[in-house]
Short mmCIF file of C-alpha atoms in Angstrom, two decimals:
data_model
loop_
_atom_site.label_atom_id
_atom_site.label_comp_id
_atom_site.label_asym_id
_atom_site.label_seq_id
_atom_site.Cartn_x
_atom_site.Cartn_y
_atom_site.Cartn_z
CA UNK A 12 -49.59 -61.53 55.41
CA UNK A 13 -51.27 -64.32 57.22
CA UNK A 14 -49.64 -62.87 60.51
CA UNK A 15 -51.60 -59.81 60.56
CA UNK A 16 -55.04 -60.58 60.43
CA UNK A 17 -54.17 -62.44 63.70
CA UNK A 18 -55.90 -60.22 66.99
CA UNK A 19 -52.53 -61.19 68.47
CA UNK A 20 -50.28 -58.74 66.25
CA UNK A 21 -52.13 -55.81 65.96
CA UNK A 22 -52.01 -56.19 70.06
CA UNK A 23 -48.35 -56.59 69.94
CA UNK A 24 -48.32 -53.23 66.97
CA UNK A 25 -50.20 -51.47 69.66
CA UNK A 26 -48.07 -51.84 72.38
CA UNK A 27 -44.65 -51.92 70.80
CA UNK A 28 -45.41 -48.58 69.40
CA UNK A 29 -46.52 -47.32 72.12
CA UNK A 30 -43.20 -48.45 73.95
CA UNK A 31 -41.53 -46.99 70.78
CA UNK A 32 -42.58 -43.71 71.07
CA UNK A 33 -42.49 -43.42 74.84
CA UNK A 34 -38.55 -43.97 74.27
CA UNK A 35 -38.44 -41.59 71.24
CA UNK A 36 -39.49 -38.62 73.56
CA UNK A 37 -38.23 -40.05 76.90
CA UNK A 38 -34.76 -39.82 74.69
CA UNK A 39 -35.42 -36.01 74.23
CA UNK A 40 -34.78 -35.55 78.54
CA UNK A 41 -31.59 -34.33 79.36
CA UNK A 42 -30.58 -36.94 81.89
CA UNK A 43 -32.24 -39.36 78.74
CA UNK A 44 -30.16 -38.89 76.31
CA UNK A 45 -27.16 -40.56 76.79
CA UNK A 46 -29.35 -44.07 77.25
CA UNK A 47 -31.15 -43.55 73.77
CA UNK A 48 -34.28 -43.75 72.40
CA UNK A 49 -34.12 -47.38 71.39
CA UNK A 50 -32.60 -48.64 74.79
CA UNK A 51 -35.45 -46.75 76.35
CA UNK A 52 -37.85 -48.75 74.36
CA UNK A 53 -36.26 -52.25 75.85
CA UNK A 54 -36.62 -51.07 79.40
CA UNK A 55 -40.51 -50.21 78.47
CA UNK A 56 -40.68 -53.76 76.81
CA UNK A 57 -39.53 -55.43 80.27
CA UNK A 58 -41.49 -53.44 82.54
CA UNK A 59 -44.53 -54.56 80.75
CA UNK A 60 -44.02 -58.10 81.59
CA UNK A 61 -45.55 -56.51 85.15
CA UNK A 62 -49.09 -57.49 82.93
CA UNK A 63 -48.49 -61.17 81.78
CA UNK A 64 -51.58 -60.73 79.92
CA UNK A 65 -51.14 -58.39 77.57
CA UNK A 66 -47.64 -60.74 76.86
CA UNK A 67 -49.82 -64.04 76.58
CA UNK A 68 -52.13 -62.02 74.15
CA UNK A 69 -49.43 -60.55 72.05
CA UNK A 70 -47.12 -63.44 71.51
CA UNK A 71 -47.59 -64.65 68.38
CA UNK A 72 -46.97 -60.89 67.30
CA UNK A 73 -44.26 -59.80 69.33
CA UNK A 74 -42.28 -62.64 67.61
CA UNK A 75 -42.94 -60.83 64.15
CA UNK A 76 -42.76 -57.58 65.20
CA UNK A 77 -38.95 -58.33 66.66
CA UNK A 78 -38.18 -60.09 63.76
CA UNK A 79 -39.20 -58.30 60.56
CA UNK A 80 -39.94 -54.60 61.68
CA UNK A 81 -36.23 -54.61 63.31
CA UNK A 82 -35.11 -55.39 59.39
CA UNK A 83 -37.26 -52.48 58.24
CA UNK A 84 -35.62 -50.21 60.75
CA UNK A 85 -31.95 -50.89 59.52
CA UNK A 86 -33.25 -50.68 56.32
CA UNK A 87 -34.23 -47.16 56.36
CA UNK A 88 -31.12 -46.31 59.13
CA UNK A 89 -29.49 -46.70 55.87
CA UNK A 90 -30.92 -43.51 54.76
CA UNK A 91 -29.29 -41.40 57.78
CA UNK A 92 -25.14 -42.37 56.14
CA UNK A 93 -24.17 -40.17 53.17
CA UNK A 94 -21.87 -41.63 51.49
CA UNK A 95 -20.32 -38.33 50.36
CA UNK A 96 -19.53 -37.10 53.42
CA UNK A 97 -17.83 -40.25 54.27
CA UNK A 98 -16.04 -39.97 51.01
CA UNK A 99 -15.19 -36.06 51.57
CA UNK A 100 -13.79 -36.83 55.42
CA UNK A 101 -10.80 -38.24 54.13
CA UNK A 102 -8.86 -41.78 53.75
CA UNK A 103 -7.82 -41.86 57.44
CA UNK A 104 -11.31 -41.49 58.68
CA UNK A 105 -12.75 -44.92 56.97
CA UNK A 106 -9.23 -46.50 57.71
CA UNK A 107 -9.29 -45.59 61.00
CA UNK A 108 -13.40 -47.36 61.44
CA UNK A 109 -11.91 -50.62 59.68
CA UNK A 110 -8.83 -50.70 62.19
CA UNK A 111 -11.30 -49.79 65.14
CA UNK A 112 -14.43 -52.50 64.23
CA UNK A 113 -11.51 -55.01 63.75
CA UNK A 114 -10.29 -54.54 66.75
CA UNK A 115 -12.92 -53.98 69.09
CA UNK A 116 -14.63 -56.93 67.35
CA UNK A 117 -12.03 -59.31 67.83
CA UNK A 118 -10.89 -58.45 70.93
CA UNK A 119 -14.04 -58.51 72.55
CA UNK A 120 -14.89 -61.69 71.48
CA UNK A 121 -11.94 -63.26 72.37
CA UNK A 122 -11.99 -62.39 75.96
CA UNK A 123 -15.81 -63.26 76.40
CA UNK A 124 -14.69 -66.73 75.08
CA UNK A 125 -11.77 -66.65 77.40
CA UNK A 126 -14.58 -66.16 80.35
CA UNK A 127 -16.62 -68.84 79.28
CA UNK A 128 -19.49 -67.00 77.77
CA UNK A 129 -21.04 -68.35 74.85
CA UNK A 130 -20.11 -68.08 71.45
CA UNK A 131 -23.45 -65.86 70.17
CA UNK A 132 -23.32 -63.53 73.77
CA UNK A 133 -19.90 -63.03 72.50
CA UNK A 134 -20.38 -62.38 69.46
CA UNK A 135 -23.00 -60.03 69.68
CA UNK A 136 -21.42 -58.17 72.26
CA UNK A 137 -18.10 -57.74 70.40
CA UNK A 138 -19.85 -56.37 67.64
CA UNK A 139 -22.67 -53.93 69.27
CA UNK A 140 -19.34 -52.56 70.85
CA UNK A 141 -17.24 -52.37 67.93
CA UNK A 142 -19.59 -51.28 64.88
CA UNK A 143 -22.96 -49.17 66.22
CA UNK A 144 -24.47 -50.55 69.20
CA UNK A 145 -27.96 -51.86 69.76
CA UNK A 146 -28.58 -51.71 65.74
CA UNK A 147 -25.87 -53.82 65.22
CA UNK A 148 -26.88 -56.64 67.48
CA UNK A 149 -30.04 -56.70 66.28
CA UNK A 150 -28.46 -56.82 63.14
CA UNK A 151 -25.88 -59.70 63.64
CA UNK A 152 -28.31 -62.09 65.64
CA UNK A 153 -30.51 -63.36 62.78
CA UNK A 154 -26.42 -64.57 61.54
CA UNK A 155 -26.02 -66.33 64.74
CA UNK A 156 -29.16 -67.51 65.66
CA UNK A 157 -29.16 -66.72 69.00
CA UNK A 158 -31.52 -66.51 71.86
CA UNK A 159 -33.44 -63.13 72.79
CA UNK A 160 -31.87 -62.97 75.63
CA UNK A 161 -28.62 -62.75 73.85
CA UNK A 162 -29.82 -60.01 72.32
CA UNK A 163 -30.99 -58.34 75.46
CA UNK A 164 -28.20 -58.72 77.51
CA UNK A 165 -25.80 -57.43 75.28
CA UNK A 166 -28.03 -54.73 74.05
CA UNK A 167 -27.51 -53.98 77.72
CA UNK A 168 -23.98 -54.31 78.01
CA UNK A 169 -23.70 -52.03 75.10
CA UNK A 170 -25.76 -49.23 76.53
CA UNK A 171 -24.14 -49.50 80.07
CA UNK A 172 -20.60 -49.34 79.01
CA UNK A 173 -21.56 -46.52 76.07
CA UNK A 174 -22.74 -43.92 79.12
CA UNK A 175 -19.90 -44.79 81.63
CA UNK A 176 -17.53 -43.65 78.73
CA UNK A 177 -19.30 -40.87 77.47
CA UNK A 178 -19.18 -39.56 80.59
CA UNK A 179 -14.96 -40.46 81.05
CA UNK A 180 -14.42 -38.91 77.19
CA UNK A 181 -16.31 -35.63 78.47
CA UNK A 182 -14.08 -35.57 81.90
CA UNK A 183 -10.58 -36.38 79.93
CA UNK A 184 -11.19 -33.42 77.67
CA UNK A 185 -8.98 -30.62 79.90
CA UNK A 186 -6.72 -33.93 80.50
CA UNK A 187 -6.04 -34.69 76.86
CA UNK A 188 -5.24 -31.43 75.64
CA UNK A 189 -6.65 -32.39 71.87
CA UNK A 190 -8.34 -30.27 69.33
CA UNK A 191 -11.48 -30.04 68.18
CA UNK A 192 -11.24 -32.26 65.39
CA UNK A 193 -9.29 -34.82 67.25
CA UNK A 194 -12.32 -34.67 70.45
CA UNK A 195 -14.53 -35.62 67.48
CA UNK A 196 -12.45 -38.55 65.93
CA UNK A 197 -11.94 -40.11 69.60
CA UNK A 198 -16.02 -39.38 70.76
CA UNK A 199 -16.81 -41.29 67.01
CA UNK A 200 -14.32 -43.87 67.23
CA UNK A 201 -14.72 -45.25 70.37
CA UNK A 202 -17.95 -44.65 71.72
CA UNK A 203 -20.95 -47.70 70.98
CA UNK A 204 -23.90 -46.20 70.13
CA UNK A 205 -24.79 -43.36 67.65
CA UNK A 206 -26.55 -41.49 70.82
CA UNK A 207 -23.56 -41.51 72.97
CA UNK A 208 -21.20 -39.95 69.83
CA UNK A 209 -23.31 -37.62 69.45
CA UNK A 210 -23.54 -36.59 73.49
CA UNK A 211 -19.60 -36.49 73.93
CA UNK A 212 -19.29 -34.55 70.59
CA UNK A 213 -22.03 -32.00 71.96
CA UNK A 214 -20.12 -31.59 74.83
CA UNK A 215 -17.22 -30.51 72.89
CA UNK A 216 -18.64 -28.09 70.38
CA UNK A 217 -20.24 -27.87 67.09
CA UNK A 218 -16.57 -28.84 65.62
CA UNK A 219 -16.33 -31.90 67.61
CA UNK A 220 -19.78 -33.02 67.03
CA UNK A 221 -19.98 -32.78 63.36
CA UNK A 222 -16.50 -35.29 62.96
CA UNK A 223 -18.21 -36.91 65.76
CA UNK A 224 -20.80 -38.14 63.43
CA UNK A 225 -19.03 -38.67 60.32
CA UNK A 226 -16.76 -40.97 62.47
CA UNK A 227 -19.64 -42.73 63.54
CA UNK A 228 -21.41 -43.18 60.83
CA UNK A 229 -18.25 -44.09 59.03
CA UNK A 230 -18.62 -46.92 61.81
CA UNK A 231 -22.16 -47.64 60.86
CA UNK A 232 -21.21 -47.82 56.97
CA UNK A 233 -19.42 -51.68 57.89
CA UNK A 234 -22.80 -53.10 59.51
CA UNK A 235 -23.48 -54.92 56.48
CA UNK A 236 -19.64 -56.14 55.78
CA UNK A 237 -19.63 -57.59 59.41
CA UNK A 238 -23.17 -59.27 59.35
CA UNK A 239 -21.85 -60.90 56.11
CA UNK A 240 -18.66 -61.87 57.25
CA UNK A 241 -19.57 -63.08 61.27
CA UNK A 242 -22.46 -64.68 59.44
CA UNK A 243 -20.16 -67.04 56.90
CA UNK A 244 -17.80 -67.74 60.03
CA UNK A 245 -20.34 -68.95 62.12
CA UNK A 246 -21.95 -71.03 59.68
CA UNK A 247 -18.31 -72.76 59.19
CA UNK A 248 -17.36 -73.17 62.48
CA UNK A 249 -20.51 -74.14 64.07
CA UNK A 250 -21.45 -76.89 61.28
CA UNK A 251 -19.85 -80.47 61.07
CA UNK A 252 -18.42 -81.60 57.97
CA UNK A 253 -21.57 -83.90 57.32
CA UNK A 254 -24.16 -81.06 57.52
CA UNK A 255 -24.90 -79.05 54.52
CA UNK A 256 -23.76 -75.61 54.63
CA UNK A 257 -25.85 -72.72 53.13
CA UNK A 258 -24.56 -69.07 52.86
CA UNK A 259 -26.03 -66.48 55.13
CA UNK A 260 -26.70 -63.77 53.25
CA UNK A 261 -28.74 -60.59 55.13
CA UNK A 262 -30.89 -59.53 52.32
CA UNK A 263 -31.97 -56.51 54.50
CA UNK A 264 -28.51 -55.57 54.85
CA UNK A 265 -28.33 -55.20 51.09
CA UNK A 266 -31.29 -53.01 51.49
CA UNK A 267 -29.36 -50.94 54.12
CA UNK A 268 -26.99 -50.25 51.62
CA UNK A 269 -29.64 -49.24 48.64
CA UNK A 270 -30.95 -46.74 51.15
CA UNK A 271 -27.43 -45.10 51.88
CA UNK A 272 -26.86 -44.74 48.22
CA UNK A 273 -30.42 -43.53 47.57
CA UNK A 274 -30.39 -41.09 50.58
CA UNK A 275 -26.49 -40.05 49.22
CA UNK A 276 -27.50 -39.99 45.23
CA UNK A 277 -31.16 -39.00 44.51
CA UNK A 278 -32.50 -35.76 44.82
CA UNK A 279 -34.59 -36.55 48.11
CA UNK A 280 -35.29 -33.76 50.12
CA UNK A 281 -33.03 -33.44 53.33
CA UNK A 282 -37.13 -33.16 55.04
CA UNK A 283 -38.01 -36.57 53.64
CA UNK A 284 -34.96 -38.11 54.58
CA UNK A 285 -35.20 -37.15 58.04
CA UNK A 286 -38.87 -38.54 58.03
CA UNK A 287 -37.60 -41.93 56.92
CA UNK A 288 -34.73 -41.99 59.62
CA UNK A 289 -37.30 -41.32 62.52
CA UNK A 290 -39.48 -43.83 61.27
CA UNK A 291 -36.71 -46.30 61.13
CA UNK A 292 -36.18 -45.69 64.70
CA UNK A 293 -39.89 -45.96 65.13
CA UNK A 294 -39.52 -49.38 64.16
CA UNK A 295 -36.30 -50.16 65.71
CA UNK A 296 -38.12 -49.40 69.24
CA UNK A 297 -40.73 -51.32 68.36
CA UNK A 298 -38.55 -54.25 67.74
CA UNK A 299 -36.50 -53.63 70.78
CA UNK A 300 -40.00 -53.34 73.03
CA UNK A 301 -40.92 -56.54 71.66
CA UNK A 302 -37.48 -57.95 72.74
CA UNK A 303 -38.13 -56.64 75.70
CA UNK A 304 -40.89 -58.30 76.60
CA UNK A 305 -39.93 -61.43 76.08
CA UNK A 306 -36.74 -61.05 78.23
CA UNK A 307 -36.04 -63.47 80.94
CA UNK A 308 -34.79 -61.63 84.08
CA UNK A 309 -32.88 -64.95 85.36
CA UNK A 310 -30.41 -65.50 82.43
CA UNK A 311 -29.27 -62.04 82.41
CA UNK A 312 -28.38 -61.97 85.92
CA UNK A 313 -26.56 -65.36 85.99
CA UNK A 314 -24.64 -64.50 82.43
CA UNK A 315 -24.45 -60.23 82.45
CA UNK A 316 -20.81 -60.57 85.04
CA UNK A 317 -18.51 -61.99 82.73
CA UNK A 318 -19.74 -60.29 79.05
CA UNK A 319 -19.77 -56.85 80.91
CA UNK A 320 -16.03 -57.41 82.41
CA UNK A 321 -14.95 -58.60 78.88
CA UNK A 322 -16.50 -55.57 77.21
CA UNK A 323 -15.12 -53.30 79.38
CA UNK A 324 -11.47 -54.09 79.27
CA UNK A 325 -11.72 -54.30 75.25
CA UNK A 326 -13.53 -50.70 75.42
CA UNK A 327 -10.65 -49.19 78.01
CA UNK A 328 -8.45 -50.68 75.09
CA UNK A 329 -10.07 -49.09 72.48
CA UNK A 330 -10.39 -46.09 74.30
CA UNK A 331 -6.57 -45.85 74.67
CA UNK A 332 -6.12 -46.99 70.73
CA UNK A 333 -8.47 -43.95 69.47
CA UNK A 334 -6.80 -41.43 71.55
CA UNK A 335 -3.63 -42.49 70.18
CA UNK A 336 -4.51 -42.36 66.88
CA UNK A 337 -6.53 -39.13 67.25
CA UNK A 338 -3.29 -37.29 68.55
CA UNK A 339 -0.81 -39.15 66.13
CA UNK A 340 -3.07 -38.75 62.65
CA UNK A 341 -5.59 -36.17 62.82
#
């Protein structure tokens, strides 16, 4: 590609991956761990904006790096979802992430509209809260178009309102009185990103943190669904009956899914497997450092009051749906 003979990307490479894997094992503290490894990479992307250089030097590249390595990286993710354990968990488990994307989805976007924040902040807030996160607005804003600062801030929103609930799921456990299994359904239901599932569900036990994950990833399985579908809705209702409308497909999504049914099908080593879904998060950081640093500080702090208050009620909601179902159903 033309792109990478330029001095400007393999600057941008260089640093992203740096950022990348200064996130990766940050992620490994204890006190770490409930931000994530590819949040971590963000914050490293912003704080280098402390050296305008190295951002005047890299731009050309950061703008490819955010664009097509954050495609790679959900491409791989793809690897990390068996599709047989989500098979073998049972009906009411993939029922029970259709009802809870749905929800959280709509909800959330529907009171961020209701606050006046814009139609792509409230989109991609509703869905990094209702299907996995950070990889899911990455993997919604190509649909929507939107600004990086979009991204950022609700990349932000996600991770901010993911750790204050982790840490309420872990306190409610002597409250609730639930079972294993049913500490695992709520933890995989209701939490945002895979990192924060996968905290609460430690804290409960090897039980709860295996149906933690399935949960999750059961969760993660409708990223490509919901791309498709916000994608064709916001093509509609953004565009005037006089403009030509085109489909939005997200190819990459369909290569999301090739990797799930490779990584669920094929006799690939359980090793290689978890080689491909590091280096998807390799990428993913880089992508997210790139983001990063090409943040502007003003917009979020004039726009984060009324997405974060939105996204909280429809995660106390959600909250209170998932233990209800987890008590009534599993």
């Amino acid at each position: 590609m033309e792109i990478m003979k330029k001095r400007s990307f393999w600057i941008a490479a260089a640093v992203t991956l740096a950022c990348s894997l200064l996130g990766k094992y940050t992620a490994l503290l204890p006190g770490a761990k409930l931000i994530g490894a590819l949040v971590l990479s963000l914050l490293f992307g912003m704080v280098l904006q402390i050296l305008p250089s190295i951002k005047q030097q890299a731009a050309d590249g950061i703008g490819f790096i955010s664009n097509k390595f954050l495609r790679l990286g959900i491409i791989l993710l793809g690897f990390r979802l068996n599709l047989m354990d989500l098979t073998e968990s049972g009906i009411k488990t993939i029922a029970l992430a259709i009802v809870v994307v749905t929800f959280t989805i709509v909800l959330t976007y529907f009171l961020c509209r209701k606050l006046k924040v814009s139609k792509e902040l409230a989109i991609l807030a509703a869905c990094g809260c209702g299907v996995c996160g950070a990889a899911a607005v990455m993997g919604v804003s190509p649909q929507v178009k939107s600004k990086k600062d979009d991204a950022v801030l609700a990349v932000a929103v996600v991770c901010i309102l993911g750790t204050l609930f982790t840490l309420v799921e872990i306190a409610l456990k002597p409250i609730l009185g639930m079972t294993d299994v049913q500490l695992g359904i709520m933890n995989g239901a209701s939490l945002h990103e895979i990192a924060h599932a996968v905290a609460a569900g430690g804290a409960n036990g090897e039980i709860a943190l295996n149906i933690a994950l399935i949960m999750k990833l059961s969760r993660v399985l409708l990223l490509a669904p919901v791309a498709f579908i916000v994608g064709i809705w916001y093509q509609k209702s953004s565009s005037t009956s006089q403009e030509k409308q085109k489909l939005p497909i997200p190819w990459f999504m369909a290569g999301f899914l090739a990797s799930s049914i490779a990584g669920s099908f094929l006799p690939i080593p359980v090793s290689v497997i978890n080689q491909l879904v590091a280096l998807a998060y390799i990428f993913l950081g880089m992508a997210m450092a790139a983001l990063g640093l090409s943040v502007n500080f003003k917009v979020i702090s004039e726009r984060g009051g009324s997405v974060l208050f939105a996204s909280f009620i429809s995660s106390t909601l959600l909250l209170c749906l998932v233990v209800t179902a987890s008590l009534l159903f599993f």
